[in-house]
Tab-separated table of C-alpha atoms and ligand atoms in Angstrom:
chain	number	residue	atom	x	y	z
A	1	UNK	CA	39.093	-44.961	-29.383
A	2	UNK	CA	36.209	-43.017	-28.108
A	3	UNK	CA	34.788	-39.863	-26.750
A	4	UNK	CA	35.441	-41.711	-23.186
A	5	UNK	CA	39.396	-41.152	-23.787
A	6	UNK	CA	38.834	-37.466	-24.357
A	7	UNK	CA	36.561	-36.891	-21.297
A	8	UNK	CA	39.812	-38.573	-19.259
A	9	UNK	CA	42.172	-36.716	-21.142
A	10	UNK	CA	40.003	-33.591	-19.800
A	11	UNK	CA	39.923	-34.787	-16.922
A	12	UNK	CA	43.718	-35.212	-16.043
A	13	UNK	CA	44.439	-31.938	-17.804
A	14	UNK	CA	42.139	-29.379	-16.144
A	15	UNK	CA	40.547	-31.449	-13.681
A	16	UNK	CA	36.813	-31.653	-15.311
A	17	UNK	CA	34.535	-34.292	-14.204
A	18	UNK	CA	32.373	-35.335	-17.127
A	19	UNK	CA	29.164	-35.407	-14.994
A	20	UNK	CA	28.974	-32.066	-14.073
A	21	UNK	CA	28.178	-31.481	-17.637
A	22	UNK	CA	27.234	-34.140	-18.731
A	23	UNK	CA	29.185	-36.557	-21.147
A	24	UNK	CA	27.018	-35.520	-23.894
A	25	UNK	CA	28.271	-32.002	-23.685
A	26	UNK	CA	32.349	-33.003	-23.844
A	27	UNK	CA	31.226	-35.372	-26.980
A	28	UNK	CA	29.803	-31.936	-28.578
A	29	UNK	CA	32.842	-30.270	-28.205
A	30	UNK	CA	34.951	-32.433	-29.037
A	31	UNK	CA	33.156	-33.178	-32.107
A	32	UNK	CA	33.071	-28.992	-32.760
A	33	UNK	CA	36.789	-29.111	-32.583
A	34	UNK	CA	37.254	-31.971	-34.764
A	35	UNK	CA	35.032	-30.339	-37.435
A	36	UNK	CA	37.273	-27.146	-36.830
A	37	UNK	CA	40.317	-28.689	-37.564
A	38	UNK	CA	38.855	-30.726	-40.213
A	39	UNK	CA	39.572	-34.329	-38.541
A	40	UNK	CA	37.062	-37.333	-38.647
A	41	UNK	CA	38.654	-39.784	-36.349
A	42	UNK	CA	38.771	-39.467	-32.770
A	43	UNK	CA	42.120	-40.779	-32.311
A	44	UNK	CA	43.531	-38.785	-34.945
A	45	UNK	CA	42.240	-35.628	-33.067
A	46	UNK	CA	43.004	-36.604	-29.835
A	47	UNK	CA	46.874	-37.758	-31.128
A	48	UNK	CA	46.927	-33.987	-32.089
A	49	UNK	CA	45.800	-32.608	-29.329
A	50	UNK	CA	48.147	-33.894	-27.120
A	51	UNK	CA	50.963	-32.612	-29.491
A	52	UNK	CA	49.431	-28.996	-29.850
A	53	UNK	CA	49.114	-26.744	-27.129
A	54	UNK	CA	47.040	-24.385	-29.178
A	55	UNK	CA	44.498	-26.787	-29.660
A	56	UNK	CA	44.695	-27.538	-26.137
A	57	UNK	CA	43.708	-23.982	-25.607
A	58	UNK	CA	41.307	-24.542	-28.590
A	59	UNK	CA	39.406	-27.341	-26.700
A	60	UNK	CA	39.497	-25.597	-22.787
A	61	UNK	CA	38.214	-22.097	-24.282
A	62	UNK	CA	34.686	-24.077	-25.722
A	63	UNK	CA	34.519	-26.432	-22.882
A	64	UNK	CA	34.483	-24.239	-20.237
A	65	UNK	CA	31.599	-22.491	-18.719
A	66	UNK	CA	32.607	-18.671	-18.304
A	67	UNK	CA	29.515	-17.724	-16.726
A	68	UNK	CA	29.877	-15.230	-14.531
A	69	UNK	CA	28.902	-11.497	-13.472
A	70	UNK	CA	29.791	-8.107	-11.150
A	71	UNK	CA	29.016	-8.351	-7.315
A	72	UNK	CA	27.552	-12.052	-8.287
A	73	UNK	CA	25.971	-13.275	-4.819
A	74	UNK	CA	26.220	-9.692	-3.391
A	75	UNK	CA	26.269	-10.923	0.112
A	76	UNK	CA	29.440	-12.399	-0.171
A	77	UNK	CA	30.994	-9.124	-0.905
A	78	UNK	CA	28.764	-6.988	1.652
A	79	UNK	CA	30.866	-9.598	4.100
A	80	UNK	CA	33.945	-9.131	3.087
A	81	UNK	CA	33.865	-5.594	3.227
A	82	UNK	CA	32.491	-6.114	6.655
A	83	UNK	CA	35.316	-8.112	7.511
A	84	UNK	CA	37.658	-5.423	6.568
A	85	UNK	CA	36.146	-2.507	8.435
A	86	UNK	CA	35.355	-4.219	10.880
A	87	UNK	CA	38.573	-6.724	11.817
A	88	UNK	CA	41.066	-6.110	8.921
A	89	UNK	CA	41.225	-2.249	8.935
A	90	UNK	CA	41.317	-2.222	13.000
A	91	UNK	CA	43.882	-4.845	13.281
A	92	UNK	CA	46.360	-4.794	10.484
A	93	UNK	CA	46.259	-1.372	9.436
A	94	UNK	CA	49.313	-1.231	7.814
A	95	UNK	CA	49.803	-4.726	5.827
A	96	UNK	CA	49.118	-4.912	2.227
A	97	UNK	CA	45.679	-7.483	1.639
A	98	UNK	CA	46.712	-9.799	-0.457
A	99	UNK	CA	43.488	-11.404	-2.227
A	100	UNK	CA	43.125	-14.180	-4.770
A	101	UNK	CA	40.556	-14.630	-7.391
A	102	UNK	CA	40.649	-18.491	-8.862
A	103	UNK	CA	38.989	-18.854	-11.251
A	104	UNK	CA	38.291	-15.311	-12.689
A	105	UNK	CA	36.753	-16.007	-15.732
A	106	UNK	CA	36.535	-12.962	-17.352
A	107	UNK	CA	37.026	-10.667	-14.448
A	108	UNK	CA	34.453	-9.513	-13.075
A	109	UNK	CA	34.635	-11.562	-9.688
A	110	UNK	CA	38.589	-9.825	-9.261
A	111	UNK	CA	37.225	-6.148	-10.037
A	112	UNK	CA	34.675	-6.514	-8.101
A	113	UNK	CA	36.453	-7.520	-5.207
A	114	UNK	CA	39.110	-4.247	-6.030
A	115	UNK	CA	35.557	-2.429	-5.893
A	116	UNK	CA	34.485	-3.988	-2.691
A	117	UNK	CA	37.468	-3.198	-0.823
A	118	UNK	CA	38.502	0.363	-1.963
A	119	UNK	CA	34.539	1.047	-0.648
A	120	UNK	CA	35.365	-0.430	2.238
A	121	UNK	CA	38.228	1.681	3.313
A	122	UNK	CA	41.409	0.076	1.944
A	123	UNK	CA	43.409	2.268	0.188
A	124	UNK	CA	44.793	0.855	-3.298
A	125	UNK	CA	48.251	0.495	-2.215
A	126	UNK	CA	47.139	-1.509	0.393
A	127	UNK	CA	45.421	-4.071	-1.859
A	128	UNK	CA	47.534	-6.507	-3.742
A	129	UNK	CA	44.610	-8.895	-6.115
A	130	UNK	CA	45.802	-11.635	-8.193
A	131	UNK	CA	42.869	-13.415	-10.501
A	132	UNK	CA	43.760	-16.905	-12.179
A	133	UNK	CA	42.047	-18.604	-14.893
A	134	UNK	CA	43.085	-21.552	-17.484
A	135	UNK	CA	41.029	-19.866	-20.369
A	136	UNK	CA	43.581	-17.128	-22.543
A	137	UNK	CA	40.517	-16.030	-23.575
A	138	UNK	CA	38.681	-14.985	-20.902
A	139	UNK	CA	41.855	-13.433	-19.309
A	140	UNK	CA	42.078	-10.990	-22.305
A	141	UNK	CA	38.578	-9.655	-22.499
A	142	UNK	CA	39.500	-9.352	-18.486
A	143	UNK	CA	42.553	-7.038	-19.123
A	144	UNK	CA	40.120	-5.203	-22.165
A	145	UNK	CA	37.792	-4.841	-19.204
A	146	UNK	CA	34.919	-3.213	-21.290
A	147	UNK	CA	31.756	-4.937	-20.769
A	148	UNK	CA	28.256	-5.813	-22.113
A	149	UNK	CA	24.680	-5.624	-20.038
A	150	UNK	CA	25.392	-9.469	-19.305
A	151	UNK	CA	27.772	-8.410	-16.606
A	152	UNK	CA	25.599	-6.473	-14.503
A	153	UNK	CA	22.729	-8.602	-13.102
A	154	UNK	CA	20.767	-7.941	-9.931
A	155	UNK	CA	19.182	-5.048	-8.555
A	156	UNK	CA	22.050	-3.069	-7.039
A	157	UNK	CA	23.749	-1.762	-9.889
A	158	UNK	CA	25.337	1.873	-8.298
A	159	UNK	CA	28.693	0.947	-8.323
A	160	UNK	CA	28.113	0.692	-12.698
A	161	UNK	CA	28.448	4.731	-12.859
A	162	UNK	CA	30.730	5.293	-10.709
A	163	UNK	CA	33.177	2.788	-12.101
A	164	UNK	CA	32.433	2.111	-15.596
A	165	UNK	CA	32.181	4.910	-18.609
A	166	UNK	CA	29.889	3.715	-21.599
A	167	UNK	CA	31.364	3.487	-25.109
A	168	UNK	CA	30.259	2.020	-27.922
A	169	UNK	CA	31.993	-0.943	-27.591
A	170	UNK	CA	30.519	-1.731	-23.933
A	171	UNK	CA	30.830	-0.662	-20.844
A	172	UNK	CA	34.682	0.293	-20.391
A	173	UNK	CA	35.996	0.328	-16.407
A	174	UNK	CA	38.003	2.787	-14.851
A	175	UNK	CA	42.009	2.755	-15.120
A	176	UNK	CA	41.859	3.340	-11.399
A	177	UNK	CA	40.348	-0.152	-11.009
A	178	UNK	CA	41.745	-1.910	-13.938
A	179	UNK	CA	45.348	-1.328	-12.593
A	180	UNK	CA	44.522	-3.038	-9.262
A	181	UNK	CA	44.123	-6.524	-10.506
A	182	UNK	CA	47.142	-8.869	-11.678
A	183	UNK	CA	46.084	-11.576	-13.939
A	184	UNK	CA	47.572	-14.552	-14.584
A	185	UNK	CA	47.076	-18.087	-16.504
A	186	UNK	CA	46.883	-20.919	-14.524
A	187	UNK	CA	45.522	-24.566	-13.798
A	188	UNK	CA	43.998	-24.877	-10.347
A	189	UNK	CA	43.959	-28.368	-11.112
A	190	UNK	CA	47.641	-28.426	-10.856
A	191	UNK	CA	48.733	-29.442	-7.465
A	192	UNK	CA	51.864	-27.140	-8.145
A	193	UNK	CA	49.443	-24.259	-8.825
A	194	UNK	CA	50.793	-20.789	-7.746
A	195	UNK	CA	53.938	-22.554	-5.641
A	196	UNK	CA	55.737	-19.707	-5.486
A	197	UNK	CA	53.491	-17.109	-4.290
A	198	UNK	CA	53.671	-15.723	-0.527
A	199	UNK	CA	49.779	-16.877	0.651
A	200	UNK	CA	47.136	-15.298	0.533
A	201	UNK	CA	44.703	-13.690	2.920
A	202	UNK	CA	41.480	-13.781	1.252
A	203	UNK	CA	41.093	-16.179	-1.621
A	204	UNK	CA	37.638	-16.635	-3.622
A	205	UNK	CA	37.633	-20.104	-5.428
A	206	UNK	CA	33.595	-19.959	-6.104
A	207	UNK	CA	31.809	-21.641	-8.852
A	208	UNK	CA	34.777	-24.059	-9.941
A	209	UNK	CA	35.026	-26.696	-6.936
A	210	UNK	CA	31.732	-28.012	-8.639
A	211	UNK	CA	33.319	-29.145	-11.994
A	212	UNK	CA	36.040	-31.598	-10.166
A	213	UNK	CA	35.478	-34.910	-9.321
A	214	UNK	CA	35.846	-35.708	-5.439
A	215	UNK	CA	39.693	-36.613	-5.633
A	216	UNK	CA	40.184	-33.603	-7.566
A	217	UNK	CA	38.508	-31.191	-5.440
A	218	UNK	CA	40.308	-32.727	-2.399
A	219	UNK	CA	43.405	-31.753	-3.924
A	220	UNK	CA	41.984	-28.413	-4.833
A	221	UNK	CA	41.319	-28.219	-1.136
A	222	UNK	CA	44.967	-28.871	-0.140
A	223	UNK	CA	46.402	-26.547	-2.582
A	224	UNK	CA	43.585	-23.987	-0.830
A	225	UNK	CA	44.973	-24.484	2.571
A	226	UNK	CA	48.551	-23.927	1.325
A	227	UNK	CA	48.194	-20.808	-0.455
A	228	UNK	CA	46.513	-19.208	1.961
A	229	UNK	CA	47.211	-17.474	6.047
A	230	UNK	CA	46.409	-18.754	9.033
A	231	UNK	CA	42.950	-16.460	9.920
A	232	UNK	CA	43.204	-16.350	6.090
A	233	UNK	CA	39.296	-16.349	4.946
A	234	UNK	CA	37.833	-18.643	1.850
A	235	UNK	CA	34.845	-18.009	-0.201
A	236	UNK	CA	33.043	-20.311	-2.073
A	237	UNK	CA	30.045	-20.325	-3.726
A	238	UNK	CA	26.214	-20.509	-2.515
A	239	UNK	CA	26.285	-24.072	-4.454
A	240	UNK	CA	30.092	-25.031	-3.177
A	241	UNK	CA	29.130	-24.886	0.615
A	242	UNK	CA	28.728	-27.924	1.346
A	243	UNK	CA	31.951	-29.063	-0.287
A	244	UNK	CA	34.106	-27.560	2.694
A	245	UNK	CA	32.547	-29.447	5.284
A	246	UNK	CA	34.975	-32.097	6.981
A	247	UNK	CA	37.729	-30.210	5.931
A	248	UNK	CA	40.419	-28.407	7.628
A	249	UNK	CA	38.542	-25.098	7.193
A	250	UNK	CA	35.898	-23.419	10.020
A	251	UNK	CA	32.997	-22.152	8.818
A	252	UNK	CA	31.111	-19.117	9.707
A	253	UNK	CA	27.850	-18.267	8.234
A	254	UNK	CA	26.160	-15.203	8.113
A	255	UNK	CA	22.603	-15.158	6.427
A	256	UNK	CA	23.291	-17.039	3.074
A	257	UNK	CA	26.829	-17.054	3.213
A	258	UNK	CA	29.247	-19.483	4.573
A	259	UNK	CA	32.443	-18.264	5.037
A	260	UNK	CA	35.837	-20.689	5.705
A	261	UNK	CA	38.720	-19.642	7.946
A	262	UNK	CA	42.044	-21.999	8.006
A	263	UNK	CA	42.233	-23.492	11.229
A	264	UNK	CA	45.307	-23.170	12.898
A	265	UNK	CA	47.818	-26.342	13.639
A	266	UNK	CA	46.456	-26.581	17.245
A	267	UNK	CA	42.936	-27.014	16.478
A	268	UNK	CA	41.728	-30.102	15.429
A	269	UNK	CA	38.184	-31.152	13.482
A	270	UNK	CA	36.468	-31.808	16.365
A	271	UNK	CA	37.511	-28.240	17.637
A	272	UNK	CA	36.216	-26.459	14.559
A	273	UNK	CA	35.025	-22.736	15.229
A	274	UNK	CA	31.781	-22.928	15.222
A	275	UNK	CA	29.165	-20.186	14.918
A	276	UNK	CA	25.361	-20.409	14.955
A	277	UNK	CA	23.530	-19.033	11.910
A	278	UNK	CA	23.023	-15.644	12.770
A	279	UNK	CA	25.932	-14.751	14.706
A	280	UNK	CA	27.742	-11.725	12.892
A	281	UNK	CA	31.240	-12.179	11.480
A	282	UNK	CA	31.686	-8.496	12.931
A	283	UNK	CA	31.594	-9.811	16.357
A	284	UNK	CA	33.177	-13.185	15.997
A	285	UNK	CA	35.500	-14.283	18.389
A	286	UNK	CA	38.527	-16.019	16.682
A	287	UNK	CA	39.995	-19.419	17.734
A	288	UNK	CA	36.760	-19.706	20.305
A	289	UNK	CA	35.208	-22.892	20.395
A	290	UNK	CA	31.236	-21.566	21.042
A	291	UNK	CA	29.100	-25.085	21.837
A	292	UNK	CA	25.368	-24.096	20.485
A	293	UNK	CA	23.432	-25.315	23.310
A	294	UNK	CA	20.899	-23.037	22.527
A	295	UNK	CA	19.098	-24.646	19.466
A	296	UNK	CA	15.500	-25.288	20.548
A	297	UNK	CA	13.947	-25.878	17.292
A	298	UNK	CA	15.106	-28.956	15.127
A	299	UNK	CA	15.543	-27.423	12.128
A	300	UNK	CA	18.056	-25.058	13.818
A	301	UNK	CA	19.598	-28.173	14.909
A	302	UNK	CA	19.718	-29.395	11.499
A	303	UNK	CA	21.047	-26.704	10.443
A	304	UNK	CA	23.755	-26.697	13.212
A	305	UNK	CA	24.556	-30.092	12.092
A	306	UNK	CA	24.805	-29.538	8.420
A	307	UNK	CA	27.456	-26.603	9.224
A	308	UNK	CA	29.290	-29.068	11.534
A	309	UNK	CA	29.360	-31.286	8.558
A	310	UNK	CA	27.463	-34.242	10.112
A	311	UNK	CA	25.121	-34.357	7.152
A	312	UNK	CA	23.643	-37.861	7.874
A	313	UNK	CA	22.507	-36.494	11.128
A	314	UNK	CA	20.815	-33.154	9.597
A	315	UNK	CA	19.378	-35.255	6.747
A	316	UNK	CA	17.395	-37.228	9.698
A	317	UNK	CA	16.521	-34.324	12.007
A	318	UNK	CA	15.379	-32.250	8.565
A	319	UNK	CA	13.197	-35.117	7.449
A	320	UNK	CA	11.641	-35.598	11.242
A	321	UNK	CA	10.931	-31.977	11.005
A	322	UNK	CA	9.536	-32.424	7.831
A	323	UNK	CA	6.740	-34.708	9.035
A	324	UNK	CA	5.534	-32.575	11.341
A	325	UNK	CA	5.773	-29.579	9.125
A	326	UNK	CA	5.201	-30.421	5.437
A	327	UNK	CA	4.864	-26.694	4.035
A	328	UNK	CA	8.439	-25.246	5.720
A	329	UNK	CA	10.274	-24.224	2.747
A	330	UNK	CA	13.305	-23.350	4.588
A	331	UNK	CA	13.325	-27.322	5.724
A	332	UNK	CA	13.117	-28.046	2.002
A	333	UNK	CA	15.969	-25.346	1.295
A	334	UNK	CA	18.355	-27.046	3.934
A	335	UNK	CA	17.487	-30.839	2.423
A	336	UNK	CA	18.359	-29.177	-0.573
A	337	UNK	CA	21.199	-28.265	0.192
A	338	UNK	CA	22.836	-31.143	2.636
A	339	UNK	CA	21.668	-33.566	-0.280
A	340	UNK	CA	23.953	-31.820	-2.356
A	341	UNK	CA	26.709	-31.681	-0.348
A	342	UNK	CA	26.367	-35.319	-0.500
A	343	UNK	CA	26.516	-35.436	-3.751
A	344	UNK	CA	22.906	-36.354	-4.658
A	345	UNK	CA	22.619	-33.589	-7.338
A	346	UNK	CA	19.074	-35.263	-8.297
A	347	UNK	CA	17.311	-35.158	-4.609
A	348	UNK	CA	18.634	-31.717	-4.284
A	349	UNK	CA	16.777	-30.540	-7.350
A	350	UNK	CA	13.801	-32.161	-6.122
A	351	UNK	CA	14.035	-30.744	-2.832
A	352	UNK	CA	14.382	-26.855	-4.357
A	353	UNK	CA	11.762	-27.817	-6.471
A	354	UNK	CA	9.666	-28.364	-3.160
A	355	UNK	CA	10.660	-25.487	-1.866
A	356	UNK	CA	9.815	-23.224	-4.941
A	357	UNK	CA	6.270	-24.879	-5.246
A	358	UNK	CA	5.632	-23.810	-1.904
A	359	UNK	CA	7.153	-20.328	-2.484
A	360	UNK	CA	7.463	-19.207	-6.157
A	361	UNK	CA	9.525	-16.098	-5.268
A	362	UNK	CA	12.362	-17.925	-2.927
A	363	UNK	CA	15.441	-17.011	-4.161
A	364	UNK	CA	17.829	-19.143	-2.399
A	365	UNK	CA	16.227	-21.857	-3.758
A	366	UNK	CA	15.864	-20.927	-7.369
A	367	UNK	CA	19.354	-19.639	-7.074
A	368	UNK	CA	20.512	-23.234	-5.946
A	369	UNK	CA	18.346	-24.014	-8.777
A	370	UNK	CA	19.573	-22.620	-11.194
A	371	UNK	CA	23.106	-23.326	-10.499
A	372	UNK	CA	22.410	-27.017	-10.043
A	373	UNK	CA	20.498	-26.809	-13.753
A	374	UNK	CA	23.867	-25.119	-15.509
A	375	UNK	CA	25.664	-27.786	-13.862
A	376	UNK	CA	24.109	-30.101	-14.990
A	377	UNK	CA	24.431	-28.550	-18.462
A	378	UNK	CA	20.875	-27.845	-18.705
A	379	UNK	CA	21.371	-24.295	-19.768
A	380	UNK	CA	17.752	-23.784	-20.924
A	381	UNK	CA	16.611	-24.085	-17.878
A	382	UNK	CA	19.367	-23.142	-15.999
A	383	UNK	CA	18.540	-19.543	-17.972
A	384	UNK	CA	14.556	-19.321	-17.359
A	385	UNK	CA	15.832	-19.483	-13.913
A	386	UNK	CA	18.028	-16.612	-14.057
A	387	UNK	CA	15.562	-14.406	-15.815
A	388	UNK	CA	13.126	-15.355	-13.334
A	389	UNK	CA	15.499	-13.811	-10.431
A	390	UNK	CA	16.368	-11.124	-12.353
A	391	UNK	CA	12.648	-10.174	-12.850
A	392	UNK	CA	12.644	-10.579	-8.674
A	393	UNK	CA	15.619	-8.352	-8.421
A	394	UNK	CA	14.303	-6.051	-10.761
A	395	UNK	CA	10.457	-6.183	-8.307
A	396	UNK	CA	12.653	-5.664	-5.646
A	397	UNK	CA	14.277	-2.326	-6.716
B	401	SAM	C1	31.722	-20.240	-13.835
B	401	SAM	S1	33.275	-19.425	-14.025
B	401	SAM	C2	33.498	-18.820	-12.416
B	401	SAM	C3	33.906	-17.370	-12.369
B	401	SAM	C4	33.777	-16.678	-11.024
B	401	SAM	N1	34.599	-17.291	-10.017
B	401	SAM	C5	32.350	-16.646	-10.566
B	401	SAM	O1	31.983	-17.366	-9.645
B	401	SAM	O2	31.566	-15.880	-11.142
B	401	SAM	C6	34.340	-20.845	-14.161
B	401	SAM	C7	35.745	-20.533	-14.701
B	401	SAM	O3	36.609	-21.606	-14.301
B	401	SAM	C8	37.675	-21.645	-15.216
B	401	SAM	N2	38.372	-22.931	-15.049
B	401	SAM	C9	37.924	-24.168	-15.377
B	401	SAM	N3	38.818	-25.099	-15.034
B	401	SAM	C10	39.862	-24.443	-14.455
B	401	SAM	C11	41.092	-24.847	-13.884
B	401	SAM	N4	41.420	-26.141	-13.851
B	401	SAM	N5	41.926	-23.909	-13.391
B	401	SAM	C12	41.593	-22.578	-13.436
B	401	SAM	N6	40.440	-22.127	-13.968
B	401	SAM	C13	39.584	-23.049	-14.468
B	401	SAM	C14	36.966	-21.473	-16.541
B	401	SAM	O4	37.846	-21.034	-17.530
B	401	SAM	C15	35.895	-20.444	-16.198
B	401	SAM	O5	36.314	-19.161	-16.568
């Protein structure tokens, strides 16, 4: 038996796909854990893993990648609290949000959400957050809730004195925030997962999606539309966008984010909502069909096609733009990006790289970098990446 057996076994249990890490990496931890429990044959282990849950829990808590941080991609959250103030608040008054966080690694991504929506106008009894995640670990230094300076990144970093009292131990958050978010174990990869919840009407699956294989994030998808409201709204990461394309979700984008709504039984694909870059989520009409007959340039168009999902199509306007204008980063952002929604993790790289030649200081594209790198499981890089944003955010303050 081989390491190939445990990358399967990973596979079926949590829903990994070896090469967004690399096979390399699952061999490393696999042999960590073998050292650990003081067993030199691979079969052996992998007999006893199957009959332990605690090594199960063992295994998932090194081969995970917990990476995450407060108001990570703080446009996300400046849009959902948009969303509230400007739809939720008006219209529903009364109704208790219910929100999901899946996966919540440590918790940052759930409190900051609690955060995001008290500032927006919600009072806590009106908020209901539930945050999922398969690692025990990470759960309970998410219920501790103090924190180190790894969890604030960025240049907006307010919201870390109002909420968060220093202590020697880290940066400990406020009971008033603490109390508003329910965690829970759980395996997204389960099709099962959360069956017996009421759904949800914002969900956040971001940064996860990218770790399945395609059959696995189609189910992912399914269990998605289940759990969550018609008008309910999805967000997935910068990185993820792509992923939702051709799926039973409209997208709406607003600067860099792209935000999914569940389309109602009467709509069809063709029918998606369908918004053009800059139109605001404040003022978007729901269940509209708007036709964007107003693209003159082609690399609007590309765009426009990319967020329709016809990604052969934007691939071939993008590149005829190209030729006739070889130093447009924002072309090389977009190929970037379609080319990884297509799965060609390689061409995207190159493309950023293009794009970050051209202009050193482009964050979207070192962003999609950087992501792509830690993917990949090329966390050296993936890290002089993040330090080189940082040192942006930190110009930009
Ligand atoms: C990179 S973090 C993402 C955290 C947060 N959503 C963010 O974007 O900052 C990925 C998390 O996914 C969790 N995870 C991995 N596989 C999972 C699964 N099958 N079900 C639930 N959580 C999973 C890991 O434990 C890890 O904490």
């Amino acid at each position: 038996m081989t390491y190939s057996a445990g990358e399967a076994l990973l596979k079926e249990k949590i829903g990994l796909d070896a090469n967004s890490i690399g096979a390399g990496a699952i061999a490393n931890v696999i042999a960590q854990r073998m050292a650990a429990c003081k067993i030199t044959h691979i079969s052996s282990y992998l007999e006893y893993l199957q009959q332990s849950p605690a090594e199960w829990e063992a295994l998932i808590d090194i081969v995970i990648v917990p990476e995450t941080w407060f108001f990570r991609e703080p446009e996300t959250f400046a849009i959902l609290q948009q969303y509230i103030s400007s739809q939720w608040l008006l219209k529903q008054p009364q109704r208790v949000l219910r929100v999901l966080s899946v996966p919540c690694a440590t918790g940052e991504e759930p409190y900051s959400i609690a955060i995001a929506l008290l500032e927006a106008g919600l009072s806590a009894t009106k908020i209901h957050i539930d945050a999922v995640d398969i690692s025990k670990q990470c759960l309970l230094k998410a219920q501790r809730a103090i924190y180190d300076r790894y969890s604030f990144r960025g240049n907006s970093l307010d919201f870390q004195w109002r909420y968060f009292q220093p202590t020697e131990s880290g940066y400990r958050l406020r009971e008033q925030i603490k109390s508003m978010v329910n965690f829970i174990h759980g395996n997204l990869a389960d099709p099962n997962f959360l069956i017996d919840q009421p759904p949800y009407d914002i969900i956040f699956c971001r940064n996860l999606l990218i770790y399945f294989d395609q059959a696995f994030k189609e189910q992912t998808l399914r269990v998605l539309e289940r759990l969550i409201t018609i008008d309910g709204l999805l967000f997935v990461a910068h990185a993820e966008a792509g992923l939702l394309l051709q799926t039973k979700f409209n997208s709406w984008r607003k600067s860099s984010v792209i935000t999914y709504q569940k389309m109602s039984k009467q709509q069809s694909l063709k029918d998606k909502i369908y918004l053009p870059i800059k139109e605001s989520l404040a003022v978007a009409p729901q269940n509209k069909i708007i036709v964007n007959d107003l693209q003159t340039n082609l690399l609007e168009t590309a765009q426009a096609a990319a967020d329709r999902g016809c990604l052969d199509e934007a691939v071939k306007l993008c590149r005829k733009y190209l030729n006739e204008n070889q130093m447009s980063v924002e072309a090389y952002v977009l190929m970037g990006e379609v080319q990884q929604a297509m799965g060609n993790n390689e061409q995207a790289v190159q493309y950023f790289h293009k794009a970050i030649y051209l202009q050193p200081t482009h964050k979207e594209a070192l962003t999609h970098l950087a992501l792509l790198k830690e993917h990949q499981g090329d966390v050296a890089s993936a890290n002089l990446l993040w330090q080189r944003i940082q040192r942006l955010d930190q110009k930009e303050a």
